[in-house]
Coordinates of C-alpha atoms in Angstrom, one line a residue:
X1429 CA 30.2 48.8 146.3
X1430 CA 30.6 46.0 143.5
X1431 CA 33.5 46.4 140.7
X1432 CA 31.5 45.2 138.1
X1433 CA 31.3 48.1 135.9
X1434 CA 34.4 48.2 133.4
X1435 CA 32.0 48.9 130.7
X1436 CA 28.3 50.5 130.5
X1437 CA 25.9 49.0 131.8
X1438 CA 22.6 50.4 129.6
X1439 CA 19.4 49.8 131.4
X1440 CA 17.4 52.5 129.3
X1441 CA 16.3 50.8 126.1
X1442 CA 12.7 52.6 126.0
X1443 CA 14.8 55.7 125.1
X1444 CA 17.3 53.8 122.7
X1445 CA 19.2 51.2 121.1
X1446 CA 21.9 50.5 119.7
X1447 CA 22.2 49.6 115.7
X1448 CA 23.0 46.1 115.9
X1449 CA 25.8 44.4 113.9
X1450 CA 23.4 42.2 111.4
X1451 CA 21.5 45.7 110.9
X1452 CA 24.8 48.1 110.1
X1453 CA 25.5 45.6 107.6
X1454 CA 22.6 45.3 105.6
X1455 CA 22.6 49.1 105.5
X1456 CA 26.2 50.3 104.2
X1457 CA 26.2 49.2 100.7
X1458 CA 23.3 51.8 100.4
X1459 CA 25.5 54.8 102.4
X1460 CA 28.5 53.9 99.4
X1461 CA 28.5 51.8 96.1
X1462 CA 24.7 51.9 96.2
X1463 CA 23.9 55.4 96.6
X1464 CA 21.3 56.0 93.5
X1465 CA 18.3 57.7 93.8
X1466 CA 15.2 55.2 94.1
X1467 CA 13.1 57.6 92.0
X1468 CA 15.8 57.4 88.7
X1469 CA 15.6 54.6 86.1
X1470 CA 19.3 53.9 85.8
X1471 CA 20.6 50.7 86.6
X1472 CA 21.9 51.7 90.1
X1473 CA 19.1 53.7 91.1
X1474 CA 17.3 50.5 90.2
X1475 CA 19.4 48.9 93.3
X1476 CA 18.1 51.4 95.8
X1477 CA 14.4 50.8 94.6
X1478 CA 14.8 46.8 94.8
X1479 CA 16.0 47.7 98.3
X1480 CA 12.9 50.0 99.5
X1481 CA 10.2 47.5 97.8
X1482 CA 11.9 44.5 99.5
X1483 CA 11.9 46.3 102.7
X1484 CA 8.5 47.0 102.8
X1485 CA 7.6 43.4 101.9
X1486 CA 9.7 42.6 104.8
X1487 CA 7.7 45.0 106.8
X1488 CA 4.4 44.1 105.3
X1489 CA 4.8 40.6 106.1
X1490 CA 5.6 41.4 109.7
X1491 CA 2.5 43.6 110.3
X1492 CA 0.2 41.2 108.6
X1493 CA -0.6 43.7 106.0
X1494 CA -0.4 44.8 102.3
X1495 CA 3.3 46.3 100.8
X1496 CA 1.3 49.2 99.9
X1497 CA -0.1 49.7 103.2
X1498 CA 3.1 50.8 104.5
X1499 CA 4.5 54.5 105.0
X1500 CA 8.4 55.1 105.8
X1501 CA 8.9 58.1 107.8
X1502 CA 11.7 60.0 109.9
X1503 CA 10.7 58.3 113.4
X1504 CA 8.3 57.6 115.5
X1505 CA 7.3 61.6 115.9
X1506 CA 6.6 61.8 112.4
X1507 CA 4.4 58.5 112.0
X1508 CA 2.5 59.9 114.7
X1509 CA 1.8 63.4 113.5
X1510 CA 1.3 62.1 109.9
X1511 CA -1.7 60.1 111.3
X1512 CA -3.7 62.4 113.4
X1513 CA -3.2 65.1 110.8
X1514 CA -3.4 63.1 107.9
X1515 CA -6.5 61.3 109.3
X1516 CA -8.4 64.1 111.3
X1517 CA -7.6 66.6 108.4
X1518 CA -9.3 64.0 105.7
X1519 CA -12.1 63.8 108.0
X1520 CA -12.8 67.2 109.1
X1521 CA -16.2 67.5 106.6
X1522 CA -17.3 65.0 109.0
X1523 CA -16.6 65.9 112.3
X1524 CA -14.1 67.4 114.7
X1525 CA -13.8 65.3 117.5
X1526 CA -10.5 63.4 118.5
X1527 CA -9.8 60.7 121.4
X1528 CA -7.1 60.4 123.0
X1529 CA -5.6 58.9 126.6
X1530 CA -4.2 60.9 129.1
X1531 CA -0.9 59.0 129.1
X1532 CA 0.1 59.6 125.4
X1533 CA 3.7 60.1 124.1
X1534 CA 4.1 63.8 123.3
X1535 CA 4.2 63.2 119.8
X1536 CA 0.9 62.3 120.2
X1537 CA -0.4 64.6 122.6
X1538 CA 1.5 67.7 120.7
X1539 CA 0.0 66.5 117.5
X1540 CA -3.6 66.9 119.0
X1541 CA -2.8 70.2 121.2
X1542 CA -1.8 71.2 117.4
X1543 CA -5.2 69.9 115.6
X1544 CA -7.2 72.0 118.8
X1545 CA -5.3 75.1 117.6
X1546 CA -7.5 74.6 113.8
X1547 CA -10.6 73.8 116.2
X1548 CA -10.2 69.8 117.0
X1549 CA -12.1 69.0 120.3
X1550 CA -9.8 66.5 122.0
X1551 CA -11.2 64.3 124.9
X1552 CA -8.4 62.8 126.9
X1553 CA -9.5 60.0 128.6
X1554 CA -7.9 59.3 132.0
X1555 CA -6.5 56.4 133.8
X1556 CA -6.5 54.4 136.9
X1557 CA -3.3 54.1 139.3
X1558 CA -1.5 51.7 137.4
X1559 CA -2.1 53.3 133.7
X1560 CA -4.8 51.4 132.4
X1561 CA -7.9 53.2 130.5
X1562 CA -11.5 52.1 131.1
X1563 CA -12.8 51.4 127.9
X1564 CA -16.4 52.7 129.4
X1565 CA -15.0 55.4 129.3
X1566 CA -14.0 55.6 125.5
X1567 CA -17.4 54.2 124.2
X1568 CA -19.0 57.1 126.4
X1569 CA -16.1 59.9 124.9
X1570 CA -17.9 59.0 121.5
X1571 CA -20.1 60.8 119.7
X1572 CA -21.2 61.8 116.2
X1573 CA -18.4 64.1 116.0
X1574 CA -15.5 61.9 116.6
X1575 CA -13.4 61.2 113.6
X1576 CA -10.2 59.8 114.9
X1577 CA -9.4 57.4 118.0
X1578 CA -5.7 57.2 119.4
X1579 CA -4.5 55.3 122.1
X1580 CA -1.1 53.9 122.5
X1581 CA -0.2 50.3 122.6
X1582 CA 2.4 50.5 125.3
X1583 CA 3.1 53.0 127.4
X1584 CA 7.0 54.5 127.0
X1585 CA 7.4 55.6 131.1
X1586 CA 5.9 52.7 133.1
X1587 CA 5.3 49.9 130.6
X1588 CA 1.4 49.7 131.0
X1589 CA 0.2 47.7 128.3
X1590 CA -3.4 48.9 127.1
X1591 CA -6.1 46.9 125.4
X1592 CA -5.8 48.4 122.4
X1593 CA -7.4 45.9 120.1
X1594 CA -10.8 45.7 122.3
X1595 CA -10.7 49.2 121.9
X1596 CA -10.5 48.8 118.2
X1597 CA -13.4 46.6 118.2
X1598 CA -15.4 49.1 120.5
X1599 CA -14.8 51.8 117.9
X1600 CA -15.5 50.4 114.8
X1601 CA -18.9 48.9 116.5
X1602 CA -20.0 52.1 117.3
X1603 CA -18.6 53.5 114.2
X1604 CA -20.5 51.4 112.2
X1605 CA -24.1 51.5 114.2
X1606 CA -23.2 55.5 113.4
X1607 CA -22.7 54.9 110.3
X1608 CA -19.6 57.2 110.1
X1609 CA -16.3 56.8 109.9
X1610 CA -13.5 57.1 112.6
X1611 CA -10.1 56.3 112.4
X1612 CA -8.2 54.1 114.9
X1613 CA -4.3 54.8 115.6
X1614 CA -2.0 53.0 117.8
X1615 CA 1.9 54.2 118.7
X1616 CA 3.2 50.8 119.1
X1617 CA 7.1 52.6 119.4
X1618 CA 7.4 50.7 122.8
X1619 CA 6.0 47.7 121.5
X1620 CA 8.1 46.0 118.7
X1621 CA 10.0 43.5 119.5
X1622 CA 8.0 42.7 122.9
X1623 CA 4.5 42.8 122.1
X1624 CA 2.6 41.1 118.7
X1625 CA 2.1 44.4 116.1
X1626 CA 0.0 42.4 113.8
X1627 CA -2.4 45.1 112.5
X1628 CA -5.1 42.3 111.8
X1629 CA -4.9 41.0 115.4
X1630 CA -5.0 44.4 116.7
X1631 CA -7.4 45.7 114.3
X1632 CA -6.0 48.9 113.6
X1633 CA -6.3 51.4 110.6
X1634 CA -2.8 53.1 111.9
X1635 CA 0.4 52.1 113.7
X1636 CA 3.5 53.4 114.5
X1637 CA 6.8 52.5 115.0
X1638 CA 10.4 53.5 115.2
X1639 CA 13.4 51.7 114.1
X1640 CA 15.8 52.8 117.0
X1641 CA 14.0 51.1 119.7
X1642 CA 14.8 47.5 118.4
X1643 CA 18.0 48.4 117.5
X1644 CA 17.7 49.5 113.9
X1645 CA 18.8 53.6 113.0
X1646 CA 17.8 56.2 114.2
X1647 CA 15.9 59.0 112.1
X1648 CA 13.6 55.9 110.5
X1649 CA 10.2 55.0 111.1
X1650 CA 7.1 53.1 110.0
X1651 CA 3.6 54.1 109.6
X1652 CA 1.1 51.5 108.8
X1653 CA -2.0 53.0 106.9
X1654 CA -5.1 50.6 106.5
X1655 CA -6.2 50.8 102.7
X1656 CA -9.1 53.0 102.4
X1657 CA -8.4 55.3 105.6
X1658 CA -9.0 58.7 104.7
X1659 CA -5.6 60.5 104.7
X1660 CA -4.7 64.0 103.5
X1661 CA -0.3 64.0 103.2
X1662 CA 1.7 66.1 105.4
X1663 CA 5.1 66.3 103.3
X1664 CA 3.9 67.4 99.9
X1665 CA 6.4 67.8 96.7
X1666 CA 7.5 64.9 94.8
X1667 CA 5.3 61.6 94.5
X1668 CA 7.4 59.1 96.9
X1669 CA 5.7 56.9 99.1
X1670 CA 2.8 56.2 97.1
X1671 CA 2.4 60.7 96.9
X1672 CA 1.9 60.2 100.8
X1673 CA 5.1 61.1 102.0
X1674 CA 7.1 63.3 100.0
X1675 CA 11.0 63.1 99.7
X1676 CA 13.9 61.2 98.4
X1677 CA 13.5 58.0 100.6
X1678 CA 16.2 57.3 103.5
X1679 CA 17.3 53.9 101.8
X1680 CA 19.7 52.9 104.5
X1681 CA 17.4 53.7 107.4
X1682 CA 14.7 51.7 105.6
X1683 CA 17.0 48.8 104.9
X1684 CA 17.9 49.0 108.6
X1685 CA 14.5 49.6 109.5
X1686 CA 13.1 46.5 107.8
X1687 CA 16.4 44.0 109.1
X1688 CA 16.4 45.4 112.7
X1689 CA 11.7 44.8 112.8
X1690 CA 12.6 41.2 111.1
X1691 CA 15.5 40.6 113.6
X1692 CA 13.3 41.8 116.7
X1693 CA 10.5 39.6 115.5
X1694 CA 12.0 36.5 114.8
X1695 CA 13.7 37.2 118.7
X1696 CA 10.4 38.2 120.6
X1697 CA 9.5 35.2 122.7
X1698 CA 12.9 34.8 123.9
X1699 CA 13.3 38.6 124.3
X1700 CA 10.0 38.4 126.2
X1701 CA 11.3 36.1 128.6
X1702 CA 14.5 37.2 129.0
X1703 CA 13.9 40.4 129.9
X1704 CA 10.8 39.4 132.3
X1705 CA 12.7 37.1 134.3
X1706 CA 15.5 40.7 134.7
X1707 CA 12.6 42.9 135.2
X1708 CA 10.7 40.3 138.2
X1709 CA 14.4 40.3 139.9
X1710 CA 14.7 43.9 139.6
X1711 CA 11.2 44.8 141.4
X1712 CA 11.4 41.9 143.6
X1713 CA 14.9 43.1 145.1
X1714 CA 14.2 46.4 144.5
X1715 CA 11.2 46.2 147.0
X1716 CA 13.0 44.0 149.4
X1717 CA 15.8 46.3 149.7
X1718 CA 14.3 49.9 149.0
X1719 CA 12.1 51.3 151.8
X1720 CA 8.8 53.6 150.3
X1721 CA 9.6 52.4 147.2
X1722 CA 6.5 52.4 144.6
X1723 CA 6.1 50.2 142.0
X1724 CA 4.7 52.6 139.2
X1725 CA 2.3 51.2 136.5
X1726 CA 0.5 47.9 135.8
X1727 CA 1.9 45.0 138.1
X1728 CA 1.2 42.0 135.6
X1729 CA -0.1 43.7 132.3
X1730 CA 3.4 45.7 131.3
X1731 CA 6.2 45.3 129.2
X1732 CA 8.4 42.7 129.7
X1733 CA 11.3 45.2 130.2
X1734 CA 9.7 47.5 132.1
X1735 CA 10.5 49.0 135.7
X1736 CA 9.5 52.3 137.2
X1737 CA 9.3 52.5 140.9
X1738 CA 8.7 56.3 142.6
X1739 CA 11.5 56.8 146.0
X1740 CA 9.9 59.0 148.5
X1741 CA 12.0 62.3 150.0
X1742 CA 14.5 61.5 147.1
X1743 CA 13.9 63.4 143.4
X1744 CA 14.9 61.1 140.5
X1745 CA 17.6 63.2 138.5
X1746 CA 20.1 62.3 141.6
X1747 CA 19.2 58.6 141.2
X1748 CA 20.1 58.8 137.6
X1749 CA 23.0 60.5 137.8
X1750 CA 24.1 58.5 140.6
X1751 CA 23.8 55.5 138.9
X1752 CA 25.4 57.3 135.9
X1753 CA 28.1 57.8 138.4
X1754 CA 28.2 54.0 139.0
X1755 CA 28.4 52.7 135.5
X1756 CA 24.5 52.4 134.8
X1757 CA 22.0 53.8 132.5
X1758 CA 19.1 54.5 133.4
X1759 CA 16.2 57.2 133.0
X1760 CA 14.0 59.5 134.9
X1761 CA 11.4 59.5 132.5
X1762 CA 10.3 59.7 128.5
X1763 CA 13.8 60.5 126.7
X1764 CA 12.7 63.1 124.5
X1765 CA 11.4 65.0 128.2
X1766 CA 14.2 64.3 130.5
X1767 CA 15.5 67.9 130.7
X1768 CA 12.8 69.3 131.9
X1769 CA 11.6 70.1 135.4
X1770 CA 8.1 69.0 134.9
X1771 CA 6.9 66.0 136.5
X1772 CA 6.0 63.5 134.4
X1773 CA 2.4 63.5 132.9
X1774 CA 2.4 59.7 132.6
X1775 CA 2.8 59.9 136.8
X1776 CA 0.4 62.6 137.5
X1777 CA -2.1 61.2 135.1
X1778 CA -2.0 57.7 137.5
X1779 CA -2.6 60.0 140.6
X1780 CA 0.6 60.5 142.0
X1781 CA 1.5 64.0 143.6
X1782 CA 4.2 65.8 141.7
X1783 CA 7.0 65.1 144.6
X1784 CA 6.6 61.3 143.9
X1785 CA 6.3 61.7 139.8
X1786 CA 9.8 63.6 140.4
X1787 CA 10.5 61.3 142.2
X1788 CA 10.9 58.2 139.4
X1789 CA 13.4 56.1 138.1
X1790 CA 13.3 54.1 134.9
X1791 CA 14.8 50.9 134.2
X1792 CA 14.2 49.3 130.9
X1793 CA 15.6 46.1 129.5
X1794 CA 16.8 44.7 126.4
X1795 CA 18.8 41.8 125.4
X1796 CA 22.5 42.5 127.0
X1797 CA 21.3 42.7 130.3
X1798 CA 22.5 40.0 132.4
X1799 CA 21.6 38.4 135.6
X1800 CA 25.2 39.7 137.0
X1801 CA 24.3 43.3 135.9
X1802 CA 20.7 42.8 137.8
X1803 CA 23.1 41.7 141.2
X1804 CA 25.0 45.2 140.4
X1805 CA 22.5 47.4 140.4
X1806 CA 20.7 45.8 143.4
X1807 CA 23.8 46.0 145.2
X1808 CA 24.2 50.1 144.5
X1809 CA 20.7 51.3 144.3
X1810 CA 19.4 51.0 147.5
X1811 CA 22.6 52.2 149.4
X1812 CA 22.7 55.3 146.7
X1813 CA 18.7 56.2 147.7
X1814 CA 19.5 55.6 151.0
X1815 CA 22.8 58.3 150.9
X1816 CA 20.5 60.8 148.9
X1817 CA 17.4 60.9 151.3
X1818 CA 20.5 62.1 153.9
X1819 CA 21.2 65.2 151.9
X1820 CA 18.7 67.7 152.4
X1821 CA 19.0 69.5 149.3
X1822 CA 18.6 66.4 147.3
X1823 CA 15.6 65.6 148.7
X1824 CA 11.7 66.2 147.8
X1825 CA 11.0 67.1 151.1
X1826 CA 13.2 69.8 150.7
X1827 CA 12.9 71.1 147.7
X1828 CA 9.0 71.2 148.2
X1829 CA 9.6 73.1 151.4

């Protein structure tokens, strides 16, 4: 086995980042000498509000949308829950119909199983092998009921990228030959720093995002809300945010927010190539090397950064730790699902049986990764499947027995 390994190697940025240096240091004057309170009129509280406006210009600018157009939030979970509550609950005299894909982040998916509990009807469309949605199959799901439309812009597990802004289009046509009004939503969590998040390209009315995965803090999020979208607030109590988010903004994490989105902007066609030329060497040697070893979601249209391959009569919590074991991050899954014993519902919504979604490892990319840490893992990975499929009790064969 190679000696590489004297510090971490982190192959798991679709469940984190880190802060990066640029980013800590635009946000600590704001944790110390610049602590005021950007609702007070005092000269230092004055500081704090310079520093949330010229954030969200900074964000604005990057979305291709107006200052006032943009929400801060906690994360990514709350951006998404404020939309699909905040638009479906505006809505409601109008209908009670929601659509949504199969393949969803929870937030997403929890938000609606929560909006079906007040008497939502949620249609979740499904998806072929490699994750993508037929957009028949969304202009059928419509009707004169449906008031929202949500469907993510990459996928967090395997990477599949989804056509999001033909879906847009589709919507809004049929929308408008209704003559009613439904809401489009995007998570683009997975997406920043990789993918363009230009609301008038995509042709959204709501996106999200979260700072930690481009390398800004965690516990700070973006939510883009198209001016005139019908939107009822979820935090009530003082009039931040415009009096659609309630609170004492988070002026560090929007600081950081803002830097890290400009920083992974100004980086993305390099990051994009980067971490595709990592991610082809990966699946390419990881195929080569790795008998029964399945590439999971779309082979072209995917994230730069993205590999999730399925080992048969081996579960993937072994893998991880394994790797773990050997110096590597890596995941078995979503982050925010990885203690459970579930199989994935990204997996099982592509087709796969449940001893193949357990079955999953996740490698995801960023810009660290080098072409020696690639040679690493290809070295260890298929000699650490290959000793696992030889313990019984490790094995999905086994445990399924």
């Amino acid at each position: 086995m190679a000696g590489l390994p004297k510090r971490l190697i982190y192959m798991d940025h679709a469940a984190t980042t880190g802060v990066r240096p640029e980013v800590l240091e635009s946000m600590l004057p704001y944790f110390s000498e610049l602590y005021g309170n950007p609702s007070s009129l005092y000269t230092l509280a004055q500081e704090s509000r310079k520093a949330v406006d010229e954030s969200r210009e900074t964000v604005a600018q990057i979305l291709s949308c107006r200052d006032s157009e943009v929400i801060f939030t906690s994360g990514g979970t709350e951006a998404d829950n404020t939309a699909l509550k905040g638009a479906a609950l505006a809505l409601r005299p109008t209908g009670n119909h929601i659509i949504t894909t199969s393949i969803e982040h929870h937030a997403v998916l929890h938000a609606c199983h929560f909006l079906q509990n007040l008497g939502f009807e949620i249609t979740y469309l499904p998806v072929d092998r490699y994750g993508m949605v037929d957009l028949r199959d969304l202009d059928r799901a419509i009707n004169e009921r449906t008031v929202v439309v949500s469907m993510m812009l990459a996928n967090n597990e395997i990477g599949t990228i989804l056509p999001v802004a033909e879906a847009a289009s589709l919507v809004k046509a049929r929308a408008k030959r209704m003559g009613r009004t439904i809401v489009f939503h995007t998570d683009a969590v997975q997406a920043a720093g990789y993918l363009d998040i230009s609301v008038k390209a995509l042709g959204v009315d709501m996106l999200s995002l979260s700072a930690h995965k481009f390398h800004g803090p965690k516990g700070s999020g973006i939510l883009y809300v198209k001016r005139g979208t019908p939107f009822t607030p979820q935090t009530v109590g003082g009039g931040q945010e415009r009096q659609r988010r309630a609170g004492t903004e988070n002026v560090p994490g929007i600081v950081g927010a803002a830097r890290a989105l400009q920083l992974a902007t100004e980086e993305r066609e390099w990051l994009s190539d980067h971490t595709q030329r990592l991610r082809d060497r990966l699946i390419l040697g990881v195929q080569e090397r790795v008998a029964r070893a399945y590439l999971n979601g779309h082979p072209t249209e995917r994230l730069s950064n993205n590999i999730n391959f399925s080992f048969e009569f081996v579960e993937g919590e072994p893998i991880v730790l394994g790797l773990d074991f050997a110096g590597v991050a890596a995941s078995s899954g979503s982050a925010c699902t990885s203690a459970s014993l579930e199989p994935s519902h990204v997996l099982i919504a592509t087709g796969l049986t449940a001893e193949l979604a357990q079955s999953s490892l996740r490698l995801t990319l960023g810009r660290e990764n080098t072409d020696e840490e690639v040679d690493y893992v290809l070295e260890i990975l298929p000699d650490l499947v290959k000793r696992l499929r030889a313990m019984p009790s490790l094995s999905t064969s086994a445990s399924s027995a």
